[in-house]
Short mmCIF file of C-alpha atoms and ligand atoms in Angstrom, two decimals:
data_model
loop_
_atom_site.label_atom_id
_atom_site.label_comp_id
_atom_site.label_asym_id
_atom_site.label_seq_id
_atom_site.Cartn_x
_atom_site.Cartn_y
_atom_site.Cartn_z
CA MET A 1 34.97 -40.25 27.40
CA ARG A 2 35.07 -44.00 27.80
CA PRO A 3 32.82 -44.79 30.80
CA ARG A 4 35.14 -47.65 31.70
CA GLY A 5 37.72 -45.24 33.25
CA PRO A 6 36.07 -43.98 36.47
CA GLY A 7 33.99 -47.18 36.79
CA ALA A 8 37.22 -49.24 37.13
CA LEU A 9 38.45 -46.87 39.89
CA PHE A 10 35.38 -47.46 42.04
CA LEU A 11 35.77 -51.21 41.64
CA LEU A 12 39.33 -50.90 42.94
CA MET A 13 38.39 -49.38 46.32
CA PRO A 14 36.71 -52.39 48.00
CA LEU A 15 39.66 -54.50 46.86
CA LEU A 16 42.16 -52.23 48.70
CA VAL A 17 40.02 -52.15 51.85
CA ALA A 18 39.72 -55.96 51.76
CA SER A 19 43.49 -56.29 51.45
CA SER A 20 44.29 -54.18 54.56
CA ALA A 21 41.61 -56.03 56.58
CA GLN A 22 43.27 -59.28 55.63
CA LEU A 23 46.62 -57.86 56.77
CA GLY A 24 45.35 -57.27 60.31
CA ALA A 25 43.56 -60.64 60.61
CA GLN A 26 46.20 -63.02 59.34
CA ASN A 27 49.81 -62.29 60.30
CA CYS A 28 51.00 -65.37 58.52
CA VAL A 29 50.67 -63.74 55.03
CA ASN A 30 54.01 -63.50 53.36
CA LYS A 31 55.28 -59.90 53.61
CA GLN A 32 56.96 -60.11 50.23
CA GLN A 33 53.71 -61.29 48.58
CA LEU A 34 51.81 -58.43 50.14
CA LEU A 35 54.31 -55.80 48.94
CA THR A 36 54.08 -57.20 45.42
CA ALA A 37 50.30 -57.02 45.53
CA ILE A 38 50.44 -53.39 46.75
CA ARG A 39 52.87 -52.47 43.94
CA GLN A 40 50.58 -54.14 41.43
CA LEU A 41 47.63 -52.21 42.75
CA GLN A 42 49.66 -48.96 42.66
CA GLN A 43 50.55 -49.71 39.05
CA LEU A 44 46.91 -50.38 38.24
CA LEU A 45 45.88 -47.10 39.89
CA LYS A 46 48.47 -45.18 37.88
CA THR A 47 47.19 -46.68 34.63
CA GLN A 48 43.64 -45.76 35.55
CA GLU A 49 44.78 -42.24 36.47
CA THR A 50 46.44 -41.80 33.07
CA ARG A 51 43.38 -43.08 31.24
CA PHE A 52 41.13 -40.77 33.24
CA ALA A 53 43.32 -37.74 32.48
CA GLU A 54 43.34 -38.69 28.79
CA GLY A 55 39.53 -38.88 28.83
CA VAL A 56 39.24 -35.44 30.43
CA ARG A 57 41.67 -33.94 27.89
CA SER A 58 39.75 -35.44 25.00
CA VAL A 59 36.41 -34.09 26.26
CA ARG A 60 37.98 -30.67 26.85
CA SER A 61 39.32 -30.45 23.30
CA ARG A 62 35.98 -31.56 21.83
CA LEU A 63 34.20 -28.86 23.83
CA ALA A 64 36.69 -26.25 22.57
CA ALA A 65 36.09 -27.34 18.96
CA LEU A 66 32.31 -27.17 19.45
CA GLN A 67 32.60 -23.70 21.01
CA GLY A 68 34.68 -22.50 18.04
CA SER A 69 32.19 -23.71 15.43
CA VAL A 70 29.18 -22.34 17.37
CA SER A 71 30.66 -18.85 17.59
CA ARG A 72 31.62 -18.93 13.90
CA VAL A 73 27.97 -19.65 12.87
CA GLY A 74 26.84 -16.89 15.23
CA PRO A 75 23.07 -16.26 15.54
CA ASP A 76 23.76 -12.52 15.11
CA ALA A 77 24.83 -12.79 11.45
CA PRO A 78 22.26 -10.61 9.59
CA PRO A 79 20.10 -12.43 6.99
CA VAL A 80 21.13 -11.73 3.40
CA THR A 81 18.82 -9.22 1.73
CA CYS A 82 18.74 -7.83 -1.77
CA PRO A 83 18.39 -4.09 -2.47
CA ALA A 84 14.85 -2.71 -2.20
CA LEU A 85 12.92 -2.49 -5.48
CA LYS A 86 10.43 0.14 -6.59
CA ALA A 87 7.40 -0.28 -8.83
CA PRO A 88 8.30 0.97 -12.32
CA PRO A 89 6.62 4.28 -13.32
CA ASP A 90 3.31 3.38 -15.06
CA GLY A 91 3.49 -0.12 -13.61
CA ARG A 92 3.12 -2.20 -10.47
CA LYS A 93 5.31 -4.38 -8.28
CA PHE A 94 4.15 -7.50 -6.46
CA GLY A 95 6.20 -8.82 -3.56
CA SER A 96 7.86 -6.81 -0.81
CA LYS A 97 10.20 -9.37 0.79
CA TYR A 98 13.79 -8.86 -0.32
CA LEU A 99 15.24 -11.96 1.36
CA VAL A 100 17.12 -14.80 -0.35
CA ASP A 101 14.90 -16.91 -2.64
CA HIS A 102 12.02 -14.43 -2.54
CA GLU A 103 10.52 -13.32 -5.83
CA VAL A 104 9.30 -9.93 -6.96
CA HIS A 105 7.01 -9.58 -9.99
CA PHE A 106 6.34 -6.59 -12.22
CA THR A 107 3.50 -5.58 -14.51
CA CYS A 108 2.70 -2.45 -16.52
CA ASN A 109 -0.49 -0.42 -16.63
CA PRO A 110 -2.71 -0.78 -19.69
CA GLY A 111 -1.13 0.94 -22.68
CA PHE A 112 2.39 0.18 -21.47
CA GLN A 113 4.69 -2.73 -22.03
CA LEU A 114 7.38 -4.18 -19.81
CA VAL A 115 11.00 -3.84 -20.89
CA GLY A 116 13.15 -6.21 -18.81
CA PRO A 117 12.33 -9.27 -16.68
CA SER A 118 8.77 -9.72 -15.39
CA SER A 119 10.12 -11.27 -12.20
CA VAL A 120 13.42 -11.38 -10.30
CA VAL A 121 14.66 -13.64 -7.50
CA CYS A 122 16.98 -12.64 -4.64
CA LEU A 123 20.25 -14.63 -4.83
CA HIS A 124 22.43 -15.82 -1.94
CA ASN A 125 25.03 -13.14 -2.65
CA GLY A 126 22.45 -10.36 -2.15
CA THR A 127 21.86 -9.53 -5.81
CA TRP A 128 18.74 -9.89 -7.97
CA THR A 129 18.67 -12.29 -10.89
CA GLY A 130 17.95 -9.41 -13.25
CA ALA A 131 17.86 -5.67 -13.68
CA GLU A 132 14.80 -3.68 -12.62
CA PRO A 133 12.42 -3.47 -15.58
CA HIS A 134 10.61 -0.36 -16.82
CA CYS A 135 7.35 0.32 -18.64
CA THR A 136 7.24 2.03 -22.00
CA ASP A 137 4.28 3.48 -23.81
CA ILE A 138 3.01 1.04 -26.40
CA SER A 139 3.36 3.12 -29.52
CA GLU A 140 0.08 2.87 -31.37
CA CYS A 141 1.59 4.58 -34.39
CA SER A 142 4.65 2.34 -34.68
CA SER A 143 3.15 0.32 -37.50
CA GLN A 144 2.08 2.08 -40.66
CA LEU A 145 -1.60 2.36 -39.83
CA CYS A 146 -2.51 5.47 -41.80
CA GLN A 147 -2.62 5.10 -45.54
CA ASN A 148 -2.15 7.49 -48.47
CA GLY A 149 0.12 9.89 -46.61
CA GLY A 150 -2.08 10.24 -43.53
CA THR A 151 -0.42 11.43 -40.33
CA CYS A 152 -0.73 9.16 -37.32
CA VAL A 153 -1.34 10.88 -33.96
CA GLU A 154 -0.95 8.98 -30.70
CA GLY A 155 -3.55 9.01 -27.98
CA VAL A 156 -3.73 6.92 -24.85
CA ASN A 157 -4.15 3.33 -26.09
CA GLN A 158 -5.39 4.60 -29.41
CA TYR A 159 -4.40 6.47 -32.54
CA LYS A 160 -6.05 8.66 -35.14
CA CYS A 161 -5.14 9.39 -38.71
CA ILE A 162 -5.17 12.91 -40.06
CA CYS A 163 -5.76 12.57 -43.77
CA PRO A 164 -4.21 14.69 -46.51
CA PRO A 165 -6.62 16.71 -48.68
CA GLY A 166 -8.76 14.44 -50.79
CA ARG A 167 -8.62 11.48 -48.45
CA THR A 168 -10.96 10.32 -45.70
CA GLY A 169 -11.78 7.31 -43.52
CA ASN A 170 -10.25 6.32 -40.21
CA ARG A 171 -7.13 5.13 -42.05
CA CYS A 172 -7.39 7.61 -44.94
CA GLN A 173 -8.23 4.66 -47.17
CA GLN A 174 -11.07 6.38 -49.03
CA GLN A 175 -11.26 9.06 -51.70
CA ALA A 176 -13.02 12.12 -50.32
CA GLN A 177 -15.98 13.50 -52.24
CA THR A 178 -15.11 17.07 -51.44
CA ALA A 179 -11.79 18.40 -50.39
CA THR A 180 -11.59 19.08 -46.63
CA PRO A 181 -11.21 22.78 -45.95
CA GLU A 182 -7.84 23.79 -44.60
CA ARG A 183 -7.66 24.89 -41.02
CA VAL A 184 -6.40 28.40 -40.54
CA VAL A 185 -3.91 28.63 -37.75
CA SER A 186 -2.90 32.18 -37.08
CA ASP A 187 -0.27 31.61 -34.38
CA PRO A 188 3.03 31.21 -36.23
CA ALA A 189 4.31 28.86 -33.49
CA PHE A 190 1.79 26.31 -34.69
CA SER A 191 3.11 26.14 -38.27
CA ARG A 192 6.60 25.25 -39.38
CA ALA A 193 8.47 24.86 -42.61
CA PRO A 194 8.64 21.25 -43.77
CA ARG A 195 11.87 19.40 -44.42
CA CYS A 196 11.99 18.63 -48.12
CA ALA A 197 14.30 16.56 -50.26
CA GLN A 198 14.48 16.06 -54.01
CA VAL A 199 14.15 12.32 -54.62
CA GLU A 200 14.76 11.70 -58.32
CA ARG A 201 12.11 13.84 -59.99
CA THR A 202 9.81 14.44 -57.03
CA ARG A 203 10.14 16.72 -54.03
CA GLN A 204 9.29 14.87 -50.83
CA CYS A 205 8.48 16.79 -47.67
CA SER A 206 8.00 15.67 -44.12
CA CYS A 207 7.16 17.23 -40.76
CA GLU A 208 8.35 16.80 -37.21
CA ALA A 209 6.29 14.63 -34.88
CA GLY A 210 3.10 16.41 -33.84
CA PHE A 211 2.85 18.34 -37.10
CA GLN A 212 0.97 17.52 -40.24
CA LEU A 213 1.83 18.44 -43.80
CA SER A 214 -0.79 20.57 -45.46
CA GLY A 215 -1.11 22.75 -48.50
CA VAL A 216 -0.24 21.93 -52.11
CA ALA A 217 3.05 20.63 -53.43
CA GLY A 218 4.95 23.88 -54.02
CA ASP A 219 3.57 25.68 -51.01
CA SER A 220 3.30 23.07 -48.26
CA VAL A 221 3.56 23.85 -44.59
CA CYS A 222 3.69 21.78 -41.41
CA GLN A 223 0.78 22.55 -39.16
CA ASP A 224 0.41 21.58 -35.55
CA VAL A 225 -1.97 18.75 -34.78
CA ASN A 226 -4.39 19.73 -32.04
CA GLU A 227 -4.32 16.55 -29.97
CA CYS A 228 -6.78 17.99 -27.46
CA GLU A 229 -9.38 18.62 -30.14
CA LEU A 230 -8.67 15.36 -31.89
CA TYR A 231 -9.26 13.22 -28.82
CA GLY A 232 -11.68 15.47 -26.97
CA GLN A 233 -12.37 14.89 -23.28
CA GLU A 234 -14.99 12.24 -23.94
CA ALA A 235 -12.46 9.69 -25.16
CA ARG A 236 -11.71 6.88 -22.69
CA PRO A 237 -9.07 6.72 -21.40
CA ARG A 238 -8.77 10.45 -21.41
CA LEU A 239 -5.69 12.21 -22.70
CA CYS A 240 -5.74 14.36 -19.57
CA MET A 241 -7.46 13.85 -16.24
CA HIS A 242 -8.63 17.47 -16.29
CA ALA A 243 -7.82 20.05 -18.98
CA CYS A 244 -5.84 19.54 -22.17
CA VAL A 245 -3.75 22.43 -23.51
CA ASN A 246 -2.56 22.25 -27.11
CA THR A 247 1.09 23.21 -27.65
CA PRO A 248 3.13 23.39 -30.89
CA GLY A 249 3.87 19.77 -31.79
CA SER A 250 2.32 18.34 -28.63
CA TYR A 251 -0.04 19.00 -25.73
CA ARG A 252 0.11 19.26 -21.98
CA CYS A 253 -2.37 18.63 -19.21
CA ALA A 254 -3.47 21.14 -16.64
CA CYS A 255 -5.06 20.61 -13.24
CA PRO A 256 -7.57 22.85 -11.46
CA SER A 257 -6.37 25.03 -8.60
CA GLY A 258 -5.92 23.09 -5.39
CA TYR A 259 -4.53 20.14 -7.35
CA ARG A 260 -1.03 19.36 -8.54
CA THR A 261 0.00 17.52 -11.71
CA LEU A 262 1.54 14.11 -11.07
CA PRO A 263 4.83 13.03 -12.71
CA ASP A 264 2.90 11.20 -15.45
CA GLY A 265 1.90 14.64 -16.72
CA LYS A 266 -1.76 13.61 -17.03
CA SER A 267 -3.13 12.97 -13.58
CA CYS A 268 -4.11 15.46 -10.91
CA GLU A 269 -3.64 14.98 -7.18
CA ASP A 270 -5.37 16.95 -4.49
CA VAL A 271 -3.14 19.27 -2.47
CA ASP A 272 -3.64 18.79 1.28
CA GLU A 273 -3.87 22.42 2.40
CA CYS A 274 -4.17 21.33 6.02
CA VAL A 275 -0.55 20.16 6.19
CA SER A 276 0.79 23.48 4.91
CA PRO A 277 2.81 25.32 7.55
CA GLN A 278 0.62 28.44 7.46
CA HIS A 279 -2.21 28.49 9.95
CA LEU A 280 -5.11 28.47 7.55
CA CYS A 281 -7.91 28.00 10.02
CA PRO A 282 -8.75 30.37 12.87
CA ARG A 283 -8.01 29.31 16.42
CA GLY A 284 -10.56 26.89 17.83
CA THR A 285 -11.34 25.36 14.45
CA THR A 286 -9.90 22.30 12.77
CA CYS A 287 -8.78 22.13 9.16
CA VAL A 288 -10.40 19.43 7.01
CA ASN A 289 -8.92 18.82 3.59
CA THR A 290 -11.40 18.61 0.71
CA GLY A 291 -10.97 18.02 -3.03
CA GLY A 292 -9.25 21.18 -4.30
CA SER A 293 -9.79 23.12 -1.09
CA PHE A 294 -10.22 22.89 2.68
CA GLN A 295 -12.80 23.67 5.37
CA CYS A 296 -12.38 24.98 8.89
CA VAL A 297 -14.75 23.12 11.18
CA SER A 298 -15.65 23.53 14.86
CA PRO A 299 -18.21 20.89 15.76
CA ALA A 300 -20.32 21.94 18.75
CA CYS A 301 -22.09 19.79 21.33
CA PRO A 302 -25.86 20.26 21.86
CA GLU A 303 -26.66 22.97 24.40
CA ALA A 304 -27.67 21.89 27.87
CA SER A 305 -31.43 21.72 28.41
CA GLY A 306 -33.31 20.47 31.46
CA ASN A 307 -31.49 17.49 32.93
CA VAL A 308 -29.43 16.84 29.82
CA SER A 309 -26.02 18.28 29.12
CA TYR A 310 -23.03 17.30 27.03
CA VAL A 311 -19.33 17.77 27.53
CA LYS A 312 -16.74 17.88 24.76
CA THR A 313 -14.22 15.09 25.34
CA SER A 314 -12.17 15.61 22.16
CA PRO A 315 -12.33 18.00 19.16
CA PHE A 316 -14.67 15.55 17.41
CA GLN A 317 -16.58 13.95 20.29
CA CYS A 318 -19.24 14.92 22.83
CA GLU A 319 -20.39 12.80 25.77
CA ARG A 320 -23.63 13.10 27.69
CA ASN A 321 -23.29 13.79 31.40
CA PRO A 322 -24.89 11.06 33.55
CA CYS A 323 -28.70 11.22 33.60
CA PRO A 324 -30.72 11.48 36.84
CA MET A 325 -31.76 7.98 37.90
CA ASP A 326 -35.38 8.07 36.70
CA SER A 327 -35.09 10.39 33.71
CA ARG A 328 -35.97 8.15 30.79
CA PRO A 329 -36.06 11.02 28.22
CA CYS A 330 -32.45 11.78 29.12
CA ARG A 331 -31.39 8.16 28.69
CA LEU A 332 -32.94 8.03 25.22
CA LEU A 333 -30.70 10.84 23.98
CA PRO A 334 -27.36 9.88 22.43
CA LYS A 335 -24.74 8.89 24.98
CA THR A 336 -22.00 10.00 22.60
CA ILE A 337 -22.03 12.24 19.55
CA SER A 338 -19.06 12.02 17.18
CA PHE A 339 -18.28 14.15 14.13
CA HIS A 340 -16.77 12.81 10.92
CA TYR A 341 -15.73 14.55 7.71
CA LEU A 342 -15.24 12.85 4.36
CA SER A 343 -14.13 14.23 1.00
CA LEU A 344 -15.39 12.49 -2.10
CA PRO A 345 -14.93 13.03 -5.83
CA SER A 346 -17.97 13.51 -8.07
CA ASN A 347 -19.57 10.58 -9.87
CA LEU A 348 -18.30 7.75 -7.66
CA THR A 349 -19.47 4.36 -8.83
CA THR A 350 -22.14 3.15 -6.40
CA PRO A 351 -22.85 1.30 -4.20
CA ILE A 352 -19.79 2.07 -2.15
CA ALA A 353 -19.14 1.78 1.60
CA LEU A 354 -18.05 5.15 3.01
CA PHE A 355 -18.04 4.87 6.75
CA ARG A 356 -18.07 2.22 9.46
CA VAL A 357 -19.31 2.41 12.99
CA ALA A 358 -18.63 -0.20 15.66
CA THR A 359 -18.84 -0.60 19.39
CA ALA A 360 -16.07 -1.27 21.84
CA SER A 361 -17.17 -2.68 25.20
CA ALA A 362 -15.48 -1.23 28.26
CA PRO A 363 -13.02 -3.62 29.92
CA GLY A 364 -14.53 -5.57 32.80
CA ARG A 365 -18.10 -4.73 31.81
CA PRO A 366 -20.27 -6.91 29.61
CA GLY A 367 -20.71 -5.32 26.20
CA PRO A 368 -24.04 -5.02 24.42
CA ASN A 369 -25.13 -8.31 22.93
CA SER A 370 -26.95 -6.74 20.05
CA LEU A 371 -26.68 -3.56 18.03
CA ARG A 372 -29.09 -1.73 15.73
CA PHE A 373 -28.00 0.73 13.08
CA GLY A 374 -30.02 3.41 11.30
CA ILE A 375 -29.97 6.76 9.54
CA VAL A 376 -31.75 9.30 11.73
CA GLY A 377 -31.14 12.66 10.09
CA GLY A 378 -29.22 14.92 7.75
CA ASN A 379 -29.97 16.40 4.35
CA GLY A 380 -28.48 13.52 2.37
CA ARG A 381 -30.58 10.64 3.75
CA GLY A 382 -31.91 9.51 0.38
CA HIS A 383 -28.42 8.93 -0.96
CA PHE A 384 -27.44 6.43 1.71
CA VAL A 385 -28.41 3.21 3.40
CA MET A 386 -27.08 1.80 6.64
CA GLN A 387 -26.18 -1.85 6.55
CA ARG A 388 -24.78 -4.34 9.05
CA ALA A 389 -21.25 -5.44 8.10
CA ASP A 390 -20.85 -7.95 10.92
CA ARG A 391 -22.14 -8.49 14.47
CA GLN A 392 -20.30 -5.46 15.80
CA THR A 393 -20.11 -3.17 12.77
CA GLY A 394 -22.49 -1.08 10.67
CA GLU A 395 -21.64 0.42 7.29
CA LEU A 396 -22.86 3.60 5.64
CA ILE A 397 -23.34 2.84 1.95
CA LEU A 398 -23.63 5.48 -0.74
CA VAL A 399 -26.27 4.22 -3.17
CA GLN A 400 -26.79 7.26 -5.41
CA THR A 401 -24.23 9.02 -7.56
CA LEU A 402 -23.21 12.38 -6.14
CA GLU A 403 -22.18 15.35 -8.22
CA GLY A 404 -20.26 18.23 -6.68
CA PRO A 405 -19.72 20.75 -5.53
CA GLN A 406 -22.05 20.04 -2.65
CA THR A 407 -21.98 19.24 1.05
CA LEU A 408 -24.14 16.49 2.50
CA GLU A 409 -24.84 15.54 6.06
CA VAL A 410 -26.07 12.23 7.34
CA ASP A 411 -26.66 11.23 10.96
CA VAL A 412 -26.03 7.60 11.78
CA ASP A 413 -27.38 6.01 14.94
CA MET A 414 -26.08 2.90 16.67
CA SER A 415 -28.19 1.56 19.55
CA GLU A 416 -26.91 -0.96 22.04
CA TYR A 417 -29.14 -3.63 23.56
CA LEU A 418 -28.38 -6.05 26.36
CA ASP A 419 -30.82 -8.97 26.39
CA ARG A 420 -33.26 -6.93 24.26
CA SER A 421 -33.35 -4.05 26.68
CA PHE A 422 -32.17 -0.67 25.39
CA GLN A 423 -28.87 0.43 26.91
CA ALA A 424 -27.63 3.49 25.05
CA ASN A 425 -27.28 4.95 21.62
CA HIS A 426 -24.42 6.66 19.82
CA LEU A 427 -24.80 9.29 17.14
CA SER A 428 -22.26 9.80 14.33
CA LYS A 429 -22.71 13.02 12.39
CA VAL A 430 -21.06 12.50 9.02
CA THR A 431 -20.37 15.50 6.76
CA ILE A 432 -19.45 14.73 3.16
CA PHE A 433 -17.74 17.28 0.93
CA VAL A 434 -18.22 16.37 -2.73
CA SER A 435 -15.60 17.87 -5.05
CA PRO A 436 -16.64 19.38 -8.40
CA TYR A 437 -14.34 16.93 -10.20
CA ASP A 438 -14.48 13.19 -10.64
CA PHE A 439 -10.95 12.78 -9.20
C1 NAG B 1 25.95 -13.35 -7.53
O1 NAG B 1 25.74 -14.67 -7.96
C2 NAG B 1 25.36 -14.80 -9.33
C3 NAG B 1 25.08 -16.27 -9.63
O2 NAG B 1 25.39 -17.09 -8.57
C4 NAG B 1 26.46 -14.23 -10.22
O3 NAG B 1 26.06 -14.32 -11.57
C5 NAG B 1 26.69 -12.78 -9.86
O4 NAG B 1 27.76 -12.25 -10.61
C6 NAG B 1 27.03 -12.65 -8.38
N1 NAG B 1 27.12 -11.23 -8.06
C7 NAG B 1 28.04 -10.72 -7.25
C8 NAG B 1 28.01 -9.25 -7.06
O5 NAG B 1 28.87 -11.44 -6.70
C1 NAG B 2 -35.23 16.24 35.58
O1 NAG B 2 -35.22 15.06 36.35
C2 NAG B 2 -36.18 15.04 37.38
C3 NAG B 2 -36.01 13.76 38.13
O2 NAG B 2 -34.72 13.63 38.59
C4 NAG B 2 -37.56 15.14 36.82
O3 NAG B 2 -38.52 15.21 37.85
C5 NAG B 2 -37.66 16.38 35.94
O4 NAG B 2 -38.91 16.44 35.32
C6 NAG B 2 -36.56 16.38 34.93
N1 NAG B 2 -36.60 17.61 34.16
C7 NAG B 2 -36.63 17.62 32.81
C8 NAG B 2 -36.72 18.96 32.20
O5 NAG B 2 -36.61 16.61 32.14
C1 NAG B 3 -20.83 13.09 -13.83
O1 NAG B 3 -21.59 12.28 -14.70
C2 NAG B 3 -22.52 13.01 -15.45
C3 NAG B 3 -23.36 12.01 -16.24
O2 NAG B 3 -22.53 11.03 -16.78
C4 NAG B 3 -21.79 13.99 -16.35
O3 NAG B 3 -22.71 14.76 -17.09
C5 NAG B 3 -20.98 14.93 -15.49
O4 NAG B 3 -20.19 15.78 -16.30
C6 NAG B 3 -20.04 14.14 -14.58
N1 NAG B 3 -19.40 15.05 -13.68
C7 NAG B 3 -18.10 15.11 -13.50
C8 NAG B 3 -17.59 16.12 -12.56
O5 NAG B 3 -17.36 14.36 -14.09
#
């Protein structure tokens, strides 16, 4: 709006008032002149009125336009996202934001190679710049590594050559001094007839993957390669996490009871028996999952003696009832006792932090200003140390390799001090179930 419009109207008012005052004071003013002046003023007012109305209309239409564009943009329009991506099997994904301009990267585990883009970007139309990649086994046998008719057998990140009679060396490059004795395989499933073709004057035979040609020219047979024996369980990385079972032309992996085989066919994963719908543990006990099995536990508070008694405040916690005012022996006993259960595989690489204990000060009350941590009991003391992680936290560190199956107990104490005077201590009883396997 032009500010001139209403401003001009206000200027007009004193002029009108002045004119009527003049009319009363001086009768000698020409009537005709006065009427002309009034008409002029009326004309002026009308012009101002029109301008003012125009201004209002213009502002109104601008407001309407602004309202239209604001509601079109709308703050409720959802942000554009691209479809969720998964890590490829045998690989990893980095990045979990699927918004416009965000990137997601992919890599494969050792022994695998990426097929497809290693990163994709989310576009404004909600699509990724590329297809999801996948990981494929790097074929160790793809190049002709075995010489003189040797059969190449794939392992994990490695290969081995099985040499024909009369050849030796890791690529069958050498002449053997003595012929290797033939293996006798009695199960007919493990030997197959070779596929042979007459090429010019010579008969050439070949076997399916996982079989090896053996025997002499006229009487050759395809015999299964025992991958499990060939690679053994000492090889790293292992063919199988647990047991290897040879099959005609291949092998499969087996897991111990209480474990399931993962989709990769090699790895074993513990089954959590405690989530199964059957009630495995008797009433009053709590199920604790362990590697390959489970335990039913019912932690008990210390029995009352003298002035000291405990009350169970949760399935895994006891609290001491208030001590008589002057009973120092009572005050030195743990104020709280908590129970913790951990399941570990055998042969963990040490040192490793297993358990943390910290204090939480009650609201409105000053907390302890110093804490002390220590190991005060249990049959596994020598395997652990207690270490301060920060001002408020202590850490139980496993320092010696554990081999299962075994169960260890370690009692961890945390004492609270306020201005160097002992306030209370808290006992954590940690039970550690070590599985017989290193997974
Ligand atoms: C999304 O945009 C990209 C490039 O701007 C284009 O190549 C692609 O075809 C579009 N996809 C869809 C589904 O519109
Ligand atoms: C119990 O507390 C009282 C003081 O309140 C004390 O005299 C008594 O010796 C305490 N008994 C035991 C067994 O500690
Ligand atoms: C743990 O390591 C020892 C020594 O390396 C080995 O003999 C044992 O078999 C391993 N145990 C398991 C369960 O892997």
